[in-house]
mmCIF file of N, CA and C in Angstrom:
data_model
loop_
_atom_site.group_PDB
_atom_site.id
_atom_site.type_symbol
_atom_site.label_atom_id
_atom_site.label_comp_id
_atom_site.label_asym_id
_atom_site.label_seq_id
_atom_site.Cartn_x
_atom_site.Cartn_y
_atom_site.Cartn_z
ATOM 1 N N MET A 1 31.279 105.899 92.708
ATOM 2 C CA MET A 1 31.906 106.257 94.016
ATOM 3 C C MET A 1 32.682 107.601 93.920
ATOM 4 N N GLU A 2 32.675 108.525 94.853
ATOM 5 C CA GLU A 2 33.495 109.669 94.941
ATOM 6 C C GLU A 2 34.798 109.315 95.618
ATOM 7 N N ALA A 3 35.737 110.019 95.079
ATOM 8 C CA ALA A 3 37.139 109.751 95.694
ATOM 9 C C ALA A 3 36.996 110.666 97.018
ATOM 10 N N ALA A 4 37.922 110.128 97.807
ATOM 11 C CA ALA A 4 38.115 110.732 99.065
ATOM 12 C C ALA A 4 38.639 112.304 99.036
ATOM 13 N N THR A 5 38.198 113.345 99.835
ATOM 14 C CA THR A 5 38.511 114.721 99.597
ATOM 15 C C THR A 5 39.446 115.093 100.638
ATOM 16 N N THR A 6 39.655 114.454 101.452
ATOM 17 C CA THR A 6 40.611 114.724 102.902
ATOM 18 C C THR A 6 41.836 114.708 102.371
ATOM 19 N N LYS A 7 42.751 115.613 102.593
ATOM 20 C CA LYS A 7 43.868 115.727 102.285
ATOM 21 C C LYS A 7 44.825 115.135 103.256
ATOM 22 N N PRO A 8 45.976 114.438 103.012
ATOM 23 C CA PRO A 8 46.800 113.835 104.004
ATOM 24 C C PRO A 8 47.633 115.110 104.858
ATOM 25 N N PRO A 9 48.092 114.602 106.068
ATOM 26 C CA PRO A 9 48.996 115.579 106.793
ATOM 27 C C PRO A 9 49.893 116.431 106.033
ATOM 28 N N SER A 10 50.491 115.845 104.895
ATOM 29 C CA SER A 10 51.541 116.462 104.317
ATOM 30 C C SER A 10 51.109 117.757 103.625
ATOM 31 N N HIS A 11 49.895 117.997 103.318
ATOM 32 C CA HIS A 11 49.325 119.099 102.679
ATOM 33 C C HIS A 11 49.775 120.391 103.174
ATOM 34 N N CYS A 12 50.285 120.462 104.219
ATOM 35 C CA CYS A 12 50.875 121.761 104.952
ATOM 36 C C CYS A 12 52.385 121.790 104.765
ATOM 37 N N ALA A 13 52.930 121.216 103.721
ATOM 38 C CA ALA A 13 54.204 121.248 103.548
ATOM 39 C C ALA A 13 54.840 122.668 103.465
ATOM 40 N N GLY A 14 53.766 123.638 103.111
ATOM 41 C CA GLY A 14 54.310 125.000 103.001
ATOM 42 C C GLY A 14 54.434 125.638 104.196
ATOM 43 N N THR A 15 54.356 124.975 105.290
ATOM 44 C CA THR A 15 54.531 125.780 106.692
ATOM 45 C C THR A 15 56.080 125.849 107.097
ATOM 46 N N TYR A 16 56.866 125.641 106.319
ATOM 47 C CA TYR A 16 58.139 125.832 106.683
ATOM 48 C C TYR A 16 58.850 126.744 105.889
ATOM 49 N N GLY A 17 59.703 127.594 106.126
ATOM 50 C CA GLY A 17 60.326 128.684 105.443
ATOM 51 C C GLY A 17 61.429 128.155 104.631
ATOM 52 N N ASP A 18 62.116 129.023 103.887
ATOM 53 C CA ASP A 18 63.212 128.585 103.013
ATOM 54 C C ASP A 18 64.232 128.134 103.812
ATOM 55 N N ASP A 19 64.607 128.552 105.010
ATOM 56 C CA ASP A 19 65.491 127.876 105.777
ATOM 57 C C ASP A 19 65.327 126.630 106.426
ATOM 58 N N GLY A 20 64.172 126.042 106.415
ATOM 59 C CA GLY A 20 63.786 124.873 106.946
ATOM 60 C C GLY A 20 63.284 124.979 108.243
ATOM 61 N N ASP A 21 63.107 126.289 108.730
ATOM 62 C CA ASP A 21 62.485 126.310 110.181
ATOM 63 C C ASP A 21 61.307 126.556 110.013
ATOM 64 N N PRO A 22 60.412 126.191 110.966
ATOM 65 C CA PRO A 22 58.821 126.483 110.824
ATOM 66 C C PRO A 22 58.476 127.746 110.958
ATOM 67 N N ASP A 23 57.523 128.028 110.166
ATOM 68 C CA ASP A 23 56.926 129.555 109.917
ATOM 69 C C ASP A 23 55.715 129.449 110.836
ATOM 70 N N PRO A 24 55.596 130.119 111.755
ATOM 71 C CA PRO A 24 54.291 130.116 112.624
ATOM 72 C C PRO A 24 53.370 130.836 111.970
ATOM 73 N N PHE A 25 53.701 131.839 111.158
ATOM 74 C CA PHE A 25 52.786 132.710 110.338
ATOM 75 C C PHE A 25 51.770 131.787 109.688
ATOM 76 N N GLN A 26 52.452 130.777 108.985
ATOM 77 C CA GLN A 26 51.644 130.070 108.038
ATOM 78 C C GLN A 26 50.665 129.246 108.746
ATOM 79 N N TRP A 27 51.002 128.660 109.900
ATOM 80 C CA TRP A 27 50.022 127.873 110.745
ATOM 81 C C TRP A 27 48.803 128.761 111.304
ATOM 82 N N ASP A 28 49.018 130.057 111.199
ATOM 83 C CA ASP A 28 47.896 131.101 111.748
ATOM 84 C C ASP A 28 46.915 131.548 110.498
ATOM 85 N N THR A 29 47.566 131.229 109.337
ATOM 86 C CA THR A 29 46.615 131.749 108.237
ATOM 87 C C THR A 29 46.106 130.474 107.401
ATOM 88 N N ARG A 30 46.517 129.334 107.572
ATOM 89 C CA ARG A 30 46.021 128.353 106.849
ATOM 90 C C ARG A 30 45.155 127.320 107.891
ATOM 91 N N GLU A 31 44.052 127.524 107.906
ATOM 92 C CA GLU A 31 43.045 126.967 108.953
ATOM 93 C C GLU A 31 42.789 125.392 108.610
ATOM 94 N N ASP A 32 43.125 125.272 107.345
ATOM 95 C CA ASP A 32 43.006 123.569 107.062
ATOM 96 C C ASP A 32 44.022 122.832 107.527
ATOM 97 N N CYS A 33 45.250 123.427 107.905
ATOM 98 C CA CYS A 33 46.441 122.797 108.120
ATOM 99 C C CYS A 33 46.420 121.712 109.417
ATOM 100 N N GLU A 34 46.803 120.763 109.064
ATOM 101 C CA GLU A 34 46.888 119.702 110.118
ATOM 102 C C GLU A 34 47.695 120.074 111.448
ATOM 103 N N VAL A 35 48.631 120.703 111.163
ATOM 104 C CA VAL A 35 49.654 121.234 112.036
ATOM 105 C C VAL A 35 48.882 122.091 113.168
ATOM 106 N N ARG A 36 48.264 123.175 112.356
ATOM 107 C CA ARG A 36 47.445 124.060 113.242
ATOM 108 C C ARG A 36 46.515 123.380 114.239
ATOM 109 N N GLN A 37 45.586 122.624 113.544
ATOM 110 C CA GLN A 37 44.723 121.779 114.336
ATOM 111 C C GLN A 37 45.127 121.015 115.453
ATOM 112 N N ILE A 38 46.348 120.285 115.024
ATOM 113 C CA ILE A 38 46.976 119.505 116.260
ATOM 114 C C ILE A 38 47.554 120.524 117.372
ATOM 115 N N LEU A 39 48.010 121.581 117.003
ATOM 116 C CA LEU A 39 48.548 122.565 117.945
ATOM 117 C C LEU A 39 47.479 123.053 118.813
ATOM 118 N N ASP A 40 46.336 123.363 118.219
ATOM 119 C CA ASP A 40 45.237 124.106 118.662
ATOM 120 C C ASP A 40 44.861 122.918 119.737
ATOM 121 N N ARG A 41 44.830 121.612 119.535
ATOM 122 C CA ARG A 41 44.292 120.639 120.387
ATOM 123 C C ARG A 41 45.160 120.453 121.568
ATOM 124 N N VAL A 42 46.445 120.366 121.355
ATOM 125 C CA VAL A 42 47.339 119.949 122.499
ATOM 126 C C VAL A 42 47.655 121.262 123.261
ATOM 127 N N ALA A 43 47.603 122.518 122.729
ATOM 128 C CA ALA A 43 47.732 123.655 123.480
ATOM 129 C C ALA A 43 46.629 124.203 124.421
ATOM 130 N N ASP A 44 45.522 123.353 124.229
ATOM 131 C CA ASP A 44 44.181 123.773 124.992
ATOM 132 C C ASP A 44 44.574 123.664 126.375
ATOM 133 N N LYS A 45 44.107 124.411 127.136
ATOM 134 C CA LYS A 45 44.161 124.295 128.488
ATOM 135 C C LYS A 45 43.675 122.997 129.400
ATOM 136 N N TRP A 46 42.590 122.687 128.954
ATOM 137 C CA TRP A 46 41.752 121.250 129.431
ATOM 138 C C TRP A 46 42.843 120.050 128.960
ATOM 139 N N SER A 47 43.225 120.098 127.610
ATOM 140 C CA SER A 47 43.962 119.041 127.227
ATOM 141 C C SER A 47 45.307 118.988 127.851
ATOM 142 N N LEU A 48 45.893 119.953 128.186
ATOM 143 C CA LEU A 48 47.172 120.087 128.803
ATOM 144 C C LEU A 48 47.005 119.486 130.244
ATOM 145 N N LEU A 49 46.030 119.880 130.894
ATOM 146 C CA LEU A 49 45.757 119.253 132.167
ATOM 147 C C LEU A 49 45.339 117.809 132.188
ATOM 148 N N VAL A 50 44.576 117.294 131.517
ATOM 149 C CA VAL A 50 44.394 116.080 131.325
ATOM 150 C C VAL A 50 45.561 115.276 131.228
ATOM 151 N N ILE A 51 46.379 115.643 130.155
ATOM 152 C CA ILE A 51 47.707 114.970 129.751
ATOM 153 C C ILE A 51 48.514 114.706 130.895
ATOM 154 N N ALA A 52 48.773 115.982 131.738
ATOM 155 C CA ALA A 52 49.591 116.166 132.957
ATOM 156 C C ALA A 52 49.048 115.250 133.774
ATOM 157 N N LEU A 53 47.598 115.035 134.180
ATOM 158 C CA LEU A 53 47.125 114.234 135.246
ATOM 159 C C LEU A 53 47.110 112.602 134.868
ATOM 160 N N LEU A 54 47.429 112.507 133.604
ATOM 161 C CA LEU A 54 47.422 111.017 133.232
ATOM 162 C C LEU A 54 48.696 110.331 132.985
ATOM 163 N N ASP A 55 49.827 111.159 133.520
ATOM 164 C CA ASP A 55 51.248 110.699 133.456
ATOM 165 C C ASP A 55 51.386 109.333 134.235
ATOM 166 N N ARG A 56 51.596 108.352 133.714
ATOM 167 C CA ARG A 56 51.805 107.037 134.345
ATOM 168 C C ARG A 56 50.812 106.501 135.455
ATOM 169 N N ARG A 57 49.541 107.016 135.014
ATOM 170 C CA ARG A 57 48.254 106.515 136.047
ATOM 171 C C ARG A 57 47.061 106.531 135.124
ATOM 172 N N VAL A 58 46.295 105.645 135.521
ATOM 173 C CA VAL A 58 44.953 105.410 134.926
ATOM 174 C C VAL A 58 43.897 106.293 135.893
ATOM 175 N N LEU A 59 43.053 107.094 135.419
ATOM 176 C CA LEU A 59 42.105 107.854 136.280
ATOM 177 C C LEU A 59 40.549 107.379 135.773
ATOM 178 N N ARG A 60 39.702 107.536 136.456
ATOM 179 C CA ARG A 60 38.252 107.446 136.123
ATOM 180 C C ARG A 60 37.774 108.851 135.710
ATOM 181 N N PHE A 61 36.724 109.257 134.953
ATOM 182 C CA PHE A 61 36.397 110.572 134.680
ATOM 183 C C PHE A 61 36.029 111.406 135.935
ATOM 184 N N THR A 62 35.333 110.734 136.890
ATOM 185 C CA THR A 62 35.150 111.345 138.166
ATOM 186 C C THR A 62 36.249 111.930 138.808
ATOM 187 N N GLU A 63 37.420 111.128 138.637
ATOM 188 C CA GLU A 63 38.785 111.472 139.425
ATOM 189 C C GLU A 63 39.331 112.616 138.720
ATOM 190 N N LEU A 64 39.217 112.764 137.399
ATOM 191 C CA LEU A 64 39.840 113.714 136.483
ATOM 192 C C LEU A 64 38.845 115.030 136.671
ATOM 193 N N LYS A 65 37.448 114.971 136.697
ATOM 194 C CA LYS A 65 36.856 116.060 136.964
ATOM 195 C C LYS A 65 36.981 116.649 138.245
ATOM 196 N N ARG A 66 37.367 115.939 139.410
ATOM 197 C CA ARG A 66 37.754 116.486 140.799
ATOM 198 C C ARG A 66 39.182 117.115 140.618
ATOM 199 N N GLU A 67 39.935 116.505 140.069
ATOM 200 C CA GLU A 67 41.454 117.103 139.972
ATOM 201 C C GLU A 67 41.360 118.469 139.113
ATOM 202 N N ILE A 68 40.567 118.570 138.268
ATOM 203 C CA ILE A 68 40.715 119.769 137.120
ATOM 204 C C ILE A 68 39.632 120.823 137.656
ATOM 205 N N ASP A 69 40.183 121.700 138.382
ATOM 206 C CA ASP A 69 39.327 122.981 139.001
ATOM 207 C C ASP A 69 38.699 123.922 137.854
ATOM 208 N N GLY A 70 37.291 123.826 137.791
ATOM 209 C CA GLY A 70 36.708 124.847 136.792
ATOM 210 C C GLY A 70 36.439 124.119 135.680
ATOM 211 N N VAL A 71 36.558 122.800 135.248
ATOM 212 C CA VAL A 71 36.115 122.126 134.123
ATOM 213 C C VAL A 71 34.760 121.526 134.221
ATOM 214 N N SER A 72 33.902 121.834 133.274
ATOM 215 C CA SER A 72 32.605 121.166 133.355
ATOM 216 C C SER A 72 32.547 119.834 132.880
ATOM 217 N N GLN A 73 31.518 119.205 133.260
ATOM 218 C CA GLN A 73 31.505 117.647 132.786
ATOM 219 C C GLN A 73 31.580 117.837 131.225
ATOM 220 N N ARG A 74 30.591 118.560 130.662
ATOM 221 C CA ARG A 74 30.743 118.590 129.161
ATOM 222 C C ARG A 74 32.051 118.743 128.350
ATOM 223 N N MET A 75 32.728 119.986 129.049
ATOM 224 C CA MET A 75 34.060 120.201 128.513
ATOM 225 C C MET A 75 34.987 119.055 128.683
ATOM 226 N N LEU A 76 34.821 118.473 129.975
ATOM 227 C CA LEU A 76 36.014 117.153 130.212
ATOM 228 C C LEU A 76 35.504 116.299 129.126
ATOM 229 N N THR A 77 34.473 115.855 128.779
ATOM 230 C CA THR A 77 33.926 114.945 127.987
ATOM 231 C C THR A 77 34.452 115.015 126.537
ATOM 232 N N VAL A 78 34.125 116.480 125.940
ATOM 233 C CA VAL A 78 34.589 116.814 124.734
ATOM 234 C C VAL A 78 35.979 116.717 124.591
ATOM 235 N N THR A 79 36.935 117.153 125.698
ATOM 236 C CA THR A 79 38.238 117.078 125.717
ATOM 237 C C THR A 79 38.916 115.518 125.649
ATOM 238 N N LEU A 80 38.334 114.687 126.435
ATOM 239 C CA LEU A 80 38.642 113.530 126.582
ATOM 240 C C LEU A 80 38.257 112.814 124.992
ATOM 241 N N ARG A 81 37.283 113.008 124.487
ATOM 242 C CA ARG A 81 36.925 112.318 123.086
ATOM 243 C C ARG A 81 37.884 112.721 122.147
ATOM 244 N N GLN A 82 38.202 114.280 122.260
ATOM 245 C CA GLN A 82 39.108 114.575 120.959
ATOM 246 C C GLN A 82 40.538 114.033 121.329
ATOM 247 N N LEU A 83 41.063 113.971 122.574
ATOM 248 C CA LEU A 83 42.209 113.392 122.803
ATOM 249 C C LEU A 83 42.536 111.869 122.499
ATOM 250 N N GLU A 84 41.156 111.192 122.609
ATOM 251 C CA GLU A 84 40.927 109.752 122.275
ATOM 252 C C GLU A 84 41.138 109.747 120.500
ATOM 253 N N ARG A 85 40.261 110.609 120.245
ATOM 254 C CA ARG A 85 40.362 110.486 118.577
ATOM 255 C C ARG A 85 41.947 110.790 118.116
ATOM 256 N N ASP A 86 42.565 111.614 118.573
ATOM 257 C CA ASP A 86 43.792 111.924 118.160
ATOM 258 C C ASP A 86 44.858 110.835 118.422
ATOM 259 N N GLY A 87 44.476 109.828 119.124
ATOM 260 C CA GLY A 87 45.325 108.804 119.623
ATOM 261 C C GLY A 87 46.202 108.879 120.831
ATOM 262 N N LEU A 88 45.751 110.018 121.659
ATOM 263 C CA LEU A 88 46.762 110.483 122.717
ATOM 264 C C LEU A 88 46.168 109.832 124.213
ATOM 265 N N VAL A 89 44.973 109.638 124.215
ATOM 266 C CA VAL A 89 44.287 108.951 125.369
ATOM 267 C C VAL A 89 43.694 107.731 125.031
ATOM 268 N N LYS A 90 43.723 106.723 125.844
ATOM 269 C CA LYS A 90 43.061 105.475 125.595
ATOM 270 C C LYS A 90 41.845 105.391 126.657
ATOM 271 N N ARG A 91 40.805 105.042 126.308
ATOM 272 C CA ARG A 91 39.388 104.989 126.990
ATOM 273 C C ARG A 91 39.139 103.320 127.002
ATOM 274 N N THR A 92 39.007 102.982 128.377
ATOM 275 C CA THR A 92 38.590 101.639 128.703
ATOM 276 C C THR A 92 37.367 101.526 129.413
ATOM 277 N N VAL A 93 36.259 100.851 128.845
ATOM 278 C CA VAL A 93 34.916 100.572 129.634
ATOM 279 C C VAL A 93 35.078 99.172 130.160
ATOM 280 N N HIS A 94 34.879 99.049 131.458
ATOM 281 C CA HIS A 94 34.775 97.828 132.171
ATOM 282 C C HIS A 94 33.395 97.399 132.105
ATOM 283 N N PRO A 95 32.942 96.261 132.121
ATOM 284 C CA PRO A 95 31.647 95.845 131.788
ATOM 285 C C PRO A 95 31.032 95.314 133.161
ATOM 286 N N VAL A 96 30.934 96.470 134.062
ATOM 287 C CA VAL A 96 30.358 96.134 135.335
ATOM 288 C C VAL A 96 29.203 97.058 135.564
ATOM 289 N N VAL A 97 28.570 96.827 136.627
ATOM 290 C CA VAL A 97 27.429 97.662 136.747
ATOM 291 C C VAL A 97 27.509 98.505 138.153
ATOM 292 N N PRO A 98 27.629 99.704 138.177
ATOM 293 C CA PRO A 98 27.528 100.662 136.955
ATOM 294 C C PRO A 98 28.810 100.607 136.162
ATOM 295 N N PRO A 99 28.867 100.720 134.967
ATOM 296 C CA PRO A 99 29.883 100.895 134.070
ATOM 297 C C PRO A 99 31.098 101.729 134.611
ATOM 298 N N ARG A 100 32.409 101.104 134.387
ATOM 299 C CA ARG A 100 33.557 101.963 135.135
ATOM 300 C C ARG A 100 34.338 102.275 133.790
ATOM 301 N N VAL A 101 34.519 103.463 133.675
ATOM 302 C CA VAL A 101 35.427 104.080 132.451
ATOM 303 C C VAL A 101 36.652 104.486 132.939
ATOM 304 N N GLU A 102 37.741 104.186 132.430
ATOM 305 C CA GLU A 102 39.032 104.804 132.750
ATOM 306 C C GLU A 102 39.791 105.187 131.443
ATOM 307 N N TYR A 103 40.730 106.125 131.856
ATOM 308 C CA TYR A 103 41.430 106.820 130.979
ATOM 309 C C TYR A 103 42.916 106.671 131.235
ATOM 310 N N GLU A 104 43.797 106.645 130.144
ATOM 311 C CA GLU A 104 45.172 106.620 130.316
ATOM 312 C C GLU A 104 45.890 107.204 128.995
ATOM 313 N N LEU A 105 47.066 107.564 129.209
ATOM 314 C CA LEU A 105 47.742 108.066 127.940
ATOM 315 C C LEU A 105 48.261 106.829 127.201
ATOM 316 N N THR A 106 48.190 106.967 125.922
ATOM 317 C CA THR A 106 48.750 105.931 125.001
ATOM 318 C C THR A 106 50.309 106.240 124.870
ATOM 319 N N PRO A 107 50.934 105.335 124.389
ATOM 320 C CA PRO A 107 52.529 105.644 123.986
ATOM 321 C C PRO A 107 52.636 107.150 123.587
ATOM 322 N N LEU A 108 51.757 107.310 122.312
ATOM 323 C CA LEU A 108 52.145 108.706 121.671
ATOM 324 C C LEU A 108 51.676 109.872 122.832
ATOM 325 N N GLY A 109 50.718 109.615 123.530
ATOM 326 C CA GLY A 109 50.292 110.697 124.560
ATOM 327 C C GLY A 109 51.344 110.846 125.629
ATOM 328 N N GLY A 110 52.187 109.799 125.811
ATOM 329 C CA GLY A 110 53.357 109.795 126.767
ATOM 330 C C GLY A 110 54.466 110.619 126.198
ATOM 331 N N THR A 111 54.652 110.603 124.835
ATOM 332 C CA THR A 111 55.560 111.328 124.328
ATOM 333 C C THR A 111 55.348 112.845 124.381
ATOM 334 N N LEU A 112 54.185 113.029 124.519
ATOM 335 C CA LEU A 112 53.651 114.500 124.308
ATOM 336 C C LEU A 112 53.757 115.128 125.900
ATOM 337 N N HIS A 113 53.561 114.212 126.765
ATOM 338 C CA HIS A 113 53.538 114.423 128.073
ATOM 339 C C HIS A 113 55.142 114.934 128.550
ATOM 340 N N THR A 114 55.951 114.322 128.012
ATOM 341 C CA THR A 114 57.436 114.743 128.114
ATOM 342 C C THR A 114 57.659 116.100 127.577
ATOM 343 N N THR A 115 57.078 116.564 126.580
ATOM 344 C CA THR A 115 57.182 117.970 126.104
ATOM 345 C C THR A 115 56.338 118.935 127.039
ATOM 346 N N ILE A 116 55.313 118.615 127.461
ATOM 347 C CA ILE A 116 54.497 119.515 128.412
ATOM 348 C C ILE A 116 55.069 119.432 129.765
ATOM 349 N N ARG A 117 55.869 118.510 130.205
ATOM 350 C CA ARG A 117 56.780 118.534 131.341
ATOM 351 C C ARG A 117 57.760 119.658 131.340
ATOM 352 N N SER A 118 58.443 119.686 129.954
ATOM 353 C CA SER A 118 59.532 120.765 129.883
ATOM 354 C C SER A 118 58.898 121.872 129.848
ATOM 355 N N LEU A 119 57.636 122.394 129.337
ATOM 356 C CA LEU A 119 56.942 123.536 129.392
ATOM 357 C C LEU A 119 56.785 124.048 130.888
ATOM 358 N N VAL A 120 56.385 122.943 131.648
ATOM 359 C CA VAL A 120 55.912 123.457 132.912
ATOM 360 C C VAL A 120 57.314 123.695 133.678
ATOM 361 N N THR A 121 58.479 122.976 133.507
ATOM 362 C CA THR A 121 59.738 123.149 134.025
ATOM 363 C C THR A 121 60.061 124.710 133.780
ATOM 364 N N TRP A 122 59.896 124.912 132.412
ATOM 365 C CA TRP A 122 60.257 126.210 131.881
ATOM 366 C C TRP A 122 59.487 127.453 132.678
ATOM 367 N N THR A 123 58.310 127.115 132.873
ATOM 368 C CA THR A 123 57.367 128.174 133.365
ATOM 369 C C THR A 123 57.953 128.377 135.057
ATOM 370 N N GLU A 124 58.261 127.142 135.573
ATOM 371 C CA GLU A 124 58.600 127.196 137.079
ATOM 372 C C GLU A 124 59.890 127.992 137.366
ATOM 373 N N GLN A 125 60.800 127.878 136.251
ATOM 374 C CA GLN A 125 62.095 128.555 136.438
ATOM 375 C C GLN A 125 62.188 129.954 136.227
ATOM 376 N N HIS A 126 60.892 130.465 135.152
ATOM 377 C CA HIS A 126 60.840 131.690 134.987
ATOM 378 C C HIS A 126 59.688 132.576 135.346
ATOM 379 N N GLN A 127 59.026 131.929 136.406
ATOM 380 C CA GLN A 127 57.766 132.535 136.980
ATOM 381 C C GLN A 127 57.944 133.795 137.631
ATOM 382 N N ASN A 128 59.216 133.926 138.155
ATOM 383 C CA ASN A 128 59.438 135.294 138.926
ATOM 384 C C ASN A 128 59.632 136.263 137.878
ATOM 385 N N GLU A 129 60.565 136.089 136.886
ATOM 386 C CA GLU A 129 60.828 137.027 135.796
ATOM 387 C C GLU A 129 59.403 137.453 135.230
ATOM 388 N N ILE A 130 58.508 136.553 134.956
ATOM 389 C CA ILE A 130 57.207 136.819 134.182
ATOM 390 C C ILE A 130 56.397 137.651 135.186
ATOM 391 N N ALA A 131 56.452 137.293 136.354
ATOM 392 C CA ALA A 131 55.684 138.203 137.380
ATOM 393 C C ALA A 131 56.111 139.703 137.440
ATOM 394 N N ALA A 132 57.502 139.694 137.569
ATOM 395 C CA ALA A 132 58.139 140.930 137.581
ATOM 396 C C ALA A 132 57.756 141.936 136.099
ATOM 397 N N ALA A 133 57.859 141.182 135.020
ATOM 398 C CA ALA A 133 57.330 141.901 133.669
ATOM 399 C C ALA A 133 56.027 142.292 133.825
ATOM 400 N N ARG A 134 55.176 141.539 134.373
ATOM 401 C CA ARG A 134 53.823 141.885 134.476
ATOM 402 C C ARG A 134 53.755 143.070 135.374
ATOM 403 N N GLU A 135 54.256 143.053 136.608
ATOM 404 C CA GLU A 135 54.165 144.126 137.404
ATOM 405 C C GLU A 135 54.557 145.578 136.703
ATOM 406 N N GLU A 136 55.696 145.404 136.134
ATOM 407 C CA GLU A 136 56.272 146.629 135.201
ATOM 408 C C GLU A 136 55.327 146.956 134.279
ATOM 409 N N TYR A 137 54.979 146.154 133.434
ATOM 410 C CA TYR A 137 53.977 146.496 132.317
ATOM 411 C C TYR A 137 52.665 147.169 133.032
ATOM 412 N N ASP A 138 51.889 146.459 134.125
ATOM 413 C CA ASP A 138 50.934 147.095 134.876
ATOM 414 C C ASP A 138 51.101 148.298 135.163
ATOM 415 N N ALA A 139 52.196 148.821 135.716
ATOM 416 C CA ALA A 139 52.465 150.145 136.479
ATOM 417 C C ALA A 139 52.691 151.169 135.025
ATOM 418 N N ARG A 140 53.262 150.614 133.995
ATOM 419 C CA ARG A 140 53.297 151.630 132.725
ATOM 420 C C ARG A 140 51.833 151.915 132.342
ATOM 421 N N GLU A 141 51.081 150.559 132.219
ATOM 422 C CA GLU A 141 49.739 151.052 131.805
ATOM 423 C C GLU A 141 48.718 151.912 132.664
ATOM 424 N N ALA A 142 49.073 151.634 133.990
ATOM 425 C CA ALA A 142 48.472 152.620 134.966
ATOM 426 C C ALA A 142 48.780 154.009 134.901
ATOM 427 N N THR A 143 50.133 154.204 134.745
ATOM 428 C CA THR A 143 50.564 155.521 134.538
ATOM 429 C C THR A 143 50.056 156.316 133.202
ATOM 430 N N THR A 144 50.115 155.419 132.109
ATOM 431 C CA THR A 144 49.426 155.975 130.849
ATOM 432 C C THR A 144 47.949 156.348 130.815
ATOM 433 N N ALA A 145 47.300 155.437 131.618
ATOM 434 C CA ALA A 145 45.609 155.609 131.855
ATOM 435 C C ALA A 145 45.560 157.010 132.728
ATOM 436 N N VAL A 146 46.422 157.217 133.342
ATOM 437 C CA VAL A 146 46.187 158.499 134.142
ATOM 438 C C VAL A 146 46.413 159.784 133.486
ATOM 439 N N ALA A 147 47.576 159.661 132.555
ATOM 440 C CA ALA A 147 47.893 160.914 131.846
ATOM 441 C C ALA A 147 46.970 161.170 130.638
#
């Protein structure tokens, strides 16, 4: 029998600098790193929206699809499966006809929602500054394109 070849999450120990702070450049260069894989998953726009919508409530697939503008049925299915695999979302199938499937955050997913809420709050607080920066950038680019 062959030994397992999957490395534990600790195999990314080199993603921290000498000062103990995370080094994001290591995450970009080490594709096999668990940290990068997790960040890719939770930072995905569909995952963020699903986690935000499931805050303190249970929703059916059709309710999630209706609430998330632009998501395809396939993409929502893939997103929910990945979040379930990562232990962030719990899927419950009720044995009725037709089957009723509900989704909710796990306790782990709830802790992630707290972080997402902080990100949304920051975005709301700084949206005017970001809009002004975009306008300034676009004006500079328009001037450069004409010259």
